[in-house]
Amino acid sequence: MNCSNDKITLSNGVQMPCMAIGTNWMNYKELRRILVAGFTSGFRAIDTARDYGNEPVVGKALRDALKDVGLQREDIFVTTKIGNDQQVFGNIREQMDISLGNLQTDYVDLWLMHWPYPGYYKLTWEKMVGVYELGKARAIGVANYDVRHFEALLAGKSGNILPTPMVNQMEYHPLRIAEKLTAYLRERNIKIQAYAPLCRLVPQLKDSRILKALAEKYNKSLGQIILRWHVQQGDVMPVFKSYKPERFKENIDIFDFGLTTDEMAEISSLNQDYKYHIESVNCPGY
């Protein structure tokens, strides 16, 4: 199965593949190996960020991995993000050019604001919209936003209504379904990129009787059941990271079965409002 066959259509019509490979904190050698394994398995999207500190590594590894597997740049959906330091600098257009240089590309498919950095995120969004209108990003969005951030963002400082972000990248998994936030996003056609989609299979998931029963029923791993739960929602793109090439073949093998409506609800019932990542460390006042 090629993941590019299952896509999420963003509010501006751009199509986003259903799953993405995370690239944070990897060096060139391991990242090239991982990208080759992922692309060979059928993945067609990658996720990176300026704050990961390896945009140039991602650019070089992507260029070489594409050659290794016979794909072109336009075959891959590339997401990157603008970090807090860049928001403080304020030269958002220049920061995009830096990212494009790092990634060895003329455009990114999705450009996100990494955090709703207090005191800066509304102006940053205004500037990001301007860069988007120049065609340097096919789509723009945000990450780690809650409802209050969206409400503040969408009323511009001049009273003008700014364009709505097309994506919110957030921690999302069966232990954190964020009902209020996801309802808000869906009402406004804002798609979800889910980081930590497997939540490292913490004990609450690894030992779940619900997940174990479904894994046995469908002859799938726990991870495959959880990823199927994500993509079957139709507006959620899980972004996961692995150092094991064989994991990509397993994680994309989720299109030969479907969960019932009741089973989807059972998985969602595991919700505990549990967060693996603590945002306040990266975003004071979050």
Short mmCIF file of C-alpha atoms in Angstrom, two decimals:
data_model
loop_
_atom_site.label_atom_id
_atom_site.label_comp_id
_atom_site.label_asym_id
_atom_site.label_seq_id
_atom_site.Cartn_x
_atom_site.Cartn_y
_atom_site.Cartn_z
CA MET A 1 0.00 0.00 0.00
CA ASN A 2 1.32 3.44 -0.91
CA CYS A 3 0.36 5.99 1.73
CA SER A 4 0.05 8.63 -0.98
CA ASN A 5 -3.18 6.90 -2.05
CA ASP A 6 -4.83 7.94 1.22
CA LYS A 7 -4.70 11.71 1.52
CA ILE A 8 -6.18 14.47 3.63
CA THR A 9 -7.42 17.50 1.72
CA LEU A 10 -6.57 20.79 3.42
CA SER A 11 -8.85 23.83 3.35
CA ASN A 12 -6.96 25.33 0.39
CA GLY A 13 -7.20 22.10 -1.63
CA VAL A 14 -3.64 20.88 -1.02
CA GLN A 15 -3.53 17.14 -0.36
CA MET A 16 -1.47 15.83 2.55
CA PRO A 17 -0.44 12.15 2.79
CA CYS A 18 -1.98 10.20 5.64
CA MET A 19 1.23 9.55 7.63
CA ALA A 20 4.64 11.18 7.97
CA ILE A 21 8.15 10.29 9.10
CA GLY A 22 9.56 12.34 11.98
CA THR A 23 13.20 13.40 11.56
CA ASN A 24 14.10 15.17 14.78
CA TRP A 25 17.52 14.69 16.37
CA MET A 26 18.82 12.32 13.66
CA ASN A 27 22.23 12.50 12.00
CA TYR A 28 22.77 12.21 8.26
CA LYS A 29 23.71 8.55 8.09
CA GLU A 30 20.80 7.24 10.14
CA LEU A 31 18.31 9.66 8.59
CA ARG A 32 19.21 8.71 5.02
CA ARG A 33 18.80 5.04 5.96
CA ILE A 34 15.44 5.73 7.61
CA LEU A 35 14.13 7.81 4.71
CA VAL A 36 15.08 5.15 2.18
CA ALA A 37 13.27 2.54 4.26
CA GLY A 38 10.23 4.78 4.68
CA PHE A 39 9.98 5.79 1.03
CA THR A 40 10.48 2.21 -0.11
CA SER A 41 7.65 1.13 2.20
CA GLY A 42 5.34 3.77 0.73
CA PHE A 43 5.64 6.80 3.00
CA ARG A 44 5.49 10.09 1.15
CA ALA A 45 5.80 12.74 3.88
CA ILE A 46 8.44 13.93 6.34
CA ASP A 47 8.32 16.33 9.27
CA THR A 48 11.13 18.53 10.57
CA ALA A 49 11.60 21.91 12.29
CA ARG A 50 14.18 24.63 12.72
CA ASP A 51 14.31 23.93 16.45
CA TYR A 52 15.33 20.32 15.83
CA GLY A 53 18.70 21.71 14.79
CA ASN A 54 19.09 19.47 11.76
CA GLU A 55 17.30 21.12 8.85
CA PRO A 56 20.51 21.03 6.74
CA VAL A 57 20.93 17.34 7.58
CA VAL A 58 17.34 16.68 6.56
CA GLY A 59 17.87 18.52 3.28
CA LYS A 60 20.96 16.51 2.38
CA ALA A 61 19.48 13.19 3.51
CA LEU A 62 16.25 13.88 1.61
CA ARG A 63 18.12 14.75 -1.58
CA ASP A 64 20.20 11.58 -1.42
CA ALA A 65 17.35 9.30 -0.32
CA LEU A 66 15.23 10.49 -3.23
CA LYS A 67 18.03 9.51 -5.60
CA ASP A 68 18.38 6.15 -3.86
CA VAL A 69 14.75 5.23 -4.42
CA GLY A 70 14.10 7.02 -7.70
CA LEU A 71 11.65 9.65 -6.46
CA GLN A 72 11.46 13.39 -7.12
CA ARG A 73 11.12 16.25 -4.64
CA GLU A 74 7.49 16.80 -5.69
CA ASP A 75 6.69 13.23 -4.65
CA ILE A 76 7.34 14.05 -0.98
CA PHE A 77 5.28 16.26 1.33
CA VAL A 78 7.72 18.24 3.48
CA THR A 79 6.72 19.98 6.71
CA THR A 80 8.98 22.32 8.65
CA LYS A 81 8.38 24.84 11.43
CA ILE A 82 9.48 28.27 12.56
CA GLY A 83 10.78 28.31 16.12
CA ASN A 84 10.50 30.66 19.07
CA ASP A 85 13.85 32.36 18.43
CA GLN A 86 12.81 33.14 14.88
CA GLN A 87 9.54 34.61 16.14
CA VAL A 88 11.52 36.92 18.43
CA PHE A 89 13.87 37.94 15.58
CA GLY A 90 10.76 38.81 13.59
CA ASN A 91 12.31 38.48 10.12
CA ILE A 92 9.90 35.74 9.15
CA ARG A 93 10.36 35.96 5.38
CA GLU A 94 14.14 35.70 5.75
CA GLN A 95 13.71 32.74 8.11
CA MET A 96 11.68 30.92 5.47
CA ASP A 97 14.49 31.51 2.96
CA ILE A 98 16.95 30.04 5.45
CA SER A 99 14.78 26.94 5.85
CA LEU A 100 14.47 26.56 2.08
CA GLY A 101 18.24 26.76 1.77
CA ASN A 102 18.72 24.23 4.54
CA LEU A 103 16.23 21.83 2.95
CA GLN A 104 17.59 22.34 -0.58
CA THR A 105 14.17 23.11 -1.99
CA ASP A 106 12.27 26.02 -3.51
CA TYR A 107 9.19 25.50 -1.37
CA VAL A 108 7.84 23.55 1.58
CA ASP A 109 4.51 21.76 1.47
CA LEU A 110 3.50 22.78 4.98
CA TRP A 111 4.99 25.51 7.17
CA LEU A 112 4.00 25.57 10.83
CA MET A 113 4.51 27.95 13.72
CA HIS A 114 6.07 25.63 16.29
CA TRP A 115 4.60 27.25 19.41
CA PRO A 116 2.13 30.02 20.28
CA TYR A 117 5.00 31.99 21.76
CA PRO A 118 3.56 34.60 24.14
CA GLY A 119 3.79 38.14 22.86
CA TYR A 120 4.83 37.13 19.35
CA TYR A 121 2.58 34.51 17.83
CA LYS A 122 -0.12 36.81 16.44
CA LEU A 123 2.35 39.01 14.56
CA THR A 124 4.26 35.93 13.43
CA TRP A 125 1.08 34.53 11.90
CA GLU A 126 0.43 37.76 10.00
CA LYS A 127 3.92 37.56 8.54
CA MET A 128 3.60 33.85 7.75
CA VAL A 129 0.43 34.59 5.79
CA GLY A 130 2.44 37.09 3.73
CA VAL A 131 5.13 34.51 2.97
CA TYR A 132 2.47 31.94 2.06
CA GLU A 133 1.00 34.39 -0.41
CA LEU A 134 4.43 34.54 -2.09
CA GLY A 135 4.14 30.82 -2.86
CA LYS A 136 7.02 29.60 -0.71
CA ALA A 137 4.73 27.29 1.25
CA ARG A 138 1.87 25.31 -0.26
CA ALA A 139 0.04 25.38 3.07
CA ILE A 140 0.52 26.99 6.49
CA GLY A 141 -0.54 26.12 9.99
CA VAL A 142 0.43 26.03 13.63
CA ALA A 143 1.48 23.57 16.30
CA ASN A 144 0.70 23.11 19.99
CA TYR A 145 -2.22 25.54 19.87
CA ASP A 146 -5.21 25.29 22.18
CA VAL A 147 -8.59 26.92 21.63
CA ARG A 148 -7.60 30.16 23.38
CA HIS A 149 -4.62 30.58 21.07
CA PHE A 150 -6.79 30.18 17.98
CA GLU A 151 -9.33 32.65 19.29
CA ALA A 152 -6.61 35.23 19.92
CA LEU A 153 -4.88 34.50 16.62
CA LEU A 154 -7.89 34.82 14.36
CA ALA A 155 -8.68 38.35 15.46
CA GLY A 156 -5.86 40.42 13.97
CA LYS A 157 -4.43 43.33 15.90
CA SER A 158 -6.12 45.74 13.49
CA GLY A 159 -9.44 43.98 13.89
CA ASN A 160 -9.12 42.27 10.54
CA ILE A 161 -9.78 38.55 10.43
CA LEU A 162 -6.69 36.61 9.38
CA PRO A 163 -6.79 33.40 7.32
CA THR A 164 -7.41 30.31 9.43
CA PRO A 165 -4.49 27.89 9.89
CA MET A 166 -4.91 24.80 7.76
CA VAL A 167 -3.28 22.40 10.24
CA ASN A 168 -2.65 22.13 13.96
CA GLN A 169 0.16 19.77 14.91
CA MET A 170 -0.48 18.53 18.42
CA GLU A 171 0.08 15.59 20.74
CA TYR A 172 -2.77 13.27 19.90
CA HIS A 173 -3.24 9.60 20.71
CA PRO A 174 -5.81 7.37 22.44
CA LEU A 175 -4.75 8.65 25.86
CA ARG A 176 -5.22 12.26 24.77
CA ILE A 177 -8.10 12.88 22.37
CA ALA A 178 -8.52 16.53 23.46
CA GLU A 179 -12.25 16.56 22.76
CA LYS A 180 -12.85 20.30 23.15
CA LEU A 181 -9.88 21.21 20.97
CA THR A 182 -10.52 18.63 18.26
CA ALA A 183 -14.18 19.67 18.08
CA TYR A 184 -13.06 23.28 17.62
CA LEU A 185 -10.63 22.25 14.86
CA ARG A 186 -13.20 20.17 13.01
CA GLU A 187 -15.78 22.93 13.09
CA ARG A 188 -13.24 25.12 11.28
CA ASN A 189 -11.82 22.50 8.91
CA ILE A 190 -8.39 22.61 10.54
CA LYS A 191 -6.68 19.25 10.06
CA ILE A 192 -4.64 17.50 12.74
CA GLN A 193 -1.03 16.38 12.53
CA ALA A 194 -0.59 14.01 15.46
CA TYR A 195 2.82 13.78 17.05
CA ALA A 196 3.56 11.04 19.57
CA PRO A 197 0.71 9.05 17.96
CA LEU A 198 1.73 5.84 19.73
CA CYS A 199 2.66 7.66 22.96
CA ARG A 200 5.73 5.41 23.15
CA LEU A 201 3.31 2.60 23.98
CA VAL A 202 3.30 3.55 27.63
CA PRO A 203 1.81 0.90 29.95
CA GLN A 204 -1.70 2.36 29.70
CA LEU A 205 -1.61 1.43 26.00
CA LYS A 206 0.70 -1.56 26.03
CA ASP A 207 -1.40 -3.31 28.67
CA SER A 208 -4.80 -2.21 27.37
CA ARG A 209 -7.25 -5.10 27.11
CA ILE A 210 -9.14 -3.23 24.41
CA LEU A 211 -6.08 -2.83 22.20
CA LYS A 212 -4.87 -6.36 22.85
CA ALA A 213 -8.25 -7.82 21.87
CA LEU A 214 -8.31 -5.79 18.65
CA ALA A 215 -4.73 -6.75 17.81
CA GLU A 216 -5.67 -10.41 18.18
CA LYS A 217 -8.89 -10.01 16.19
CA TYR A 218 -7.19 -8.35 13.22
CA ASN A 219 -3.81 -10.10 13.55
CA LYS A 220 -2.05 -6.76 13.88
CA SER A 221 0.36 -5.19 16.34
CA LEU A 222 -0.80 -2.72 18.98
CA GLY A 223 0.92 0.04 17.03
CA GLN A 224 -0.92 -0.88 13.83
CA ILE A 225 -4.26 -0.77 15.64
CA ILE A 226 -3.51 2.69 17.03
CA LEU A 227 -2.30 4.06 13.69
CA ARG A 228 -5.40 2.66 12.00
CA TRP A 229 -7.50 4.49 14.59
CA HIS A 230 -5.69 7.70 13.62
CA VAL A 231 -5.96 7.52 9.85
CA GLN A 232 -9.52 6.14 9.86
CA GLN A 233 -10.70 9.41 11.38
CA GLY A 234 -10.05 11.00 7.99
CA ASP A 235 -8.56 14.27 9.18
CA VAL A 236 -5.63 13.08 11.30
CA MET A 237 -2.06 12.59 10.03
CA PRO A 238 0.12 10.66 12.51
CA VAL A 239 3.79 11.65 12.51
CA PHE A 240 6.03 9.03 14.06
CA LYS A 241 9.74 8.44 14.42
CA SER A 242 11.67 5.20 14.47
CA TYR A 243 15.30 4.18 14.19
CA LYS A 244 14.27 0.72 12.94
CA PRO A 245 13.83 0.50 9.14
CA GLU A 246 11.58 -2.56 9.47
CA ARG A 247 9.13 -0.52 11.53
CA PHE A 248 8.07 1.50 8.48
CA LYS A 249 6.89 -1.54 6.59
CA GLU A 250 4.87 -2.58 9.63
CA ASN A 251 3.40 0.85 10.35
CA ILE A 252 2.13 1.39 6.83
CA ASP A 253 0.51 -2.04 6.69
CA ILE A 254 -2.79 -0.78 8.08
CA PHE A 255 -4.94 -0.50 4.98
CA ASP A 256 -6.16 -4.08 4.68
CA PHE A 257 -8.66 -3.81 7.54
CA GLY A 258 -11.03 -1.33 9.11
CA LEU A 259 -12.17 -0.77 12.67
CA THR A 260 -15.89 -0.69 13.37
CA THR A 261 -17.57 2.44 14.72
CA ASP A 262 -17.83 0.78 18.13
CA GLU A 263 -14.16 -0.21 18.08
CA MET A 264 -13.13 3.33 17.19
CA ALA A 265 -15.16 4.56 20.16
CA GLU A 266 -13.63 1.92 22.44
CA ILE A 267 -10.13 3.12 21.58
CA SER A 268 -11.16 6.73 22.16
CA SER A 269 -12.54 5.70 25.55
CA LEU A 270 -8.94 5.12 26.68
CA ASN A 271 -8.60 8.89 26.95
CA GLN A 272 -7.04 10.09 30.21
CA ASP A 273 -6.02 13.61 29.12
CA TYR A 274 -2.50 12.20 29.39
CA LYS A 275 0.39 14.12 27.83
CA TYR A 276 3.78 12.58 27.21
CA HIS A 277 5.36 15.93 26.30
CA ILE A 278 5.23 18.99 28.54
CA GLU A 279 4.80 22.07 26.37
CA SER A 280 5.45 24.66 29.06
CA VAL A 281 9.17 23.82 29.02
CA ASN A 282 9.34 25.14 25.44
CA CYS A 283 6.67 27.80 25.58
CA PRO A 284 6.63 29.92 28.76
CA GLY A 285 3.10 30.86 29.73
CA TYR A 286 1.58 28.19 27.56
#
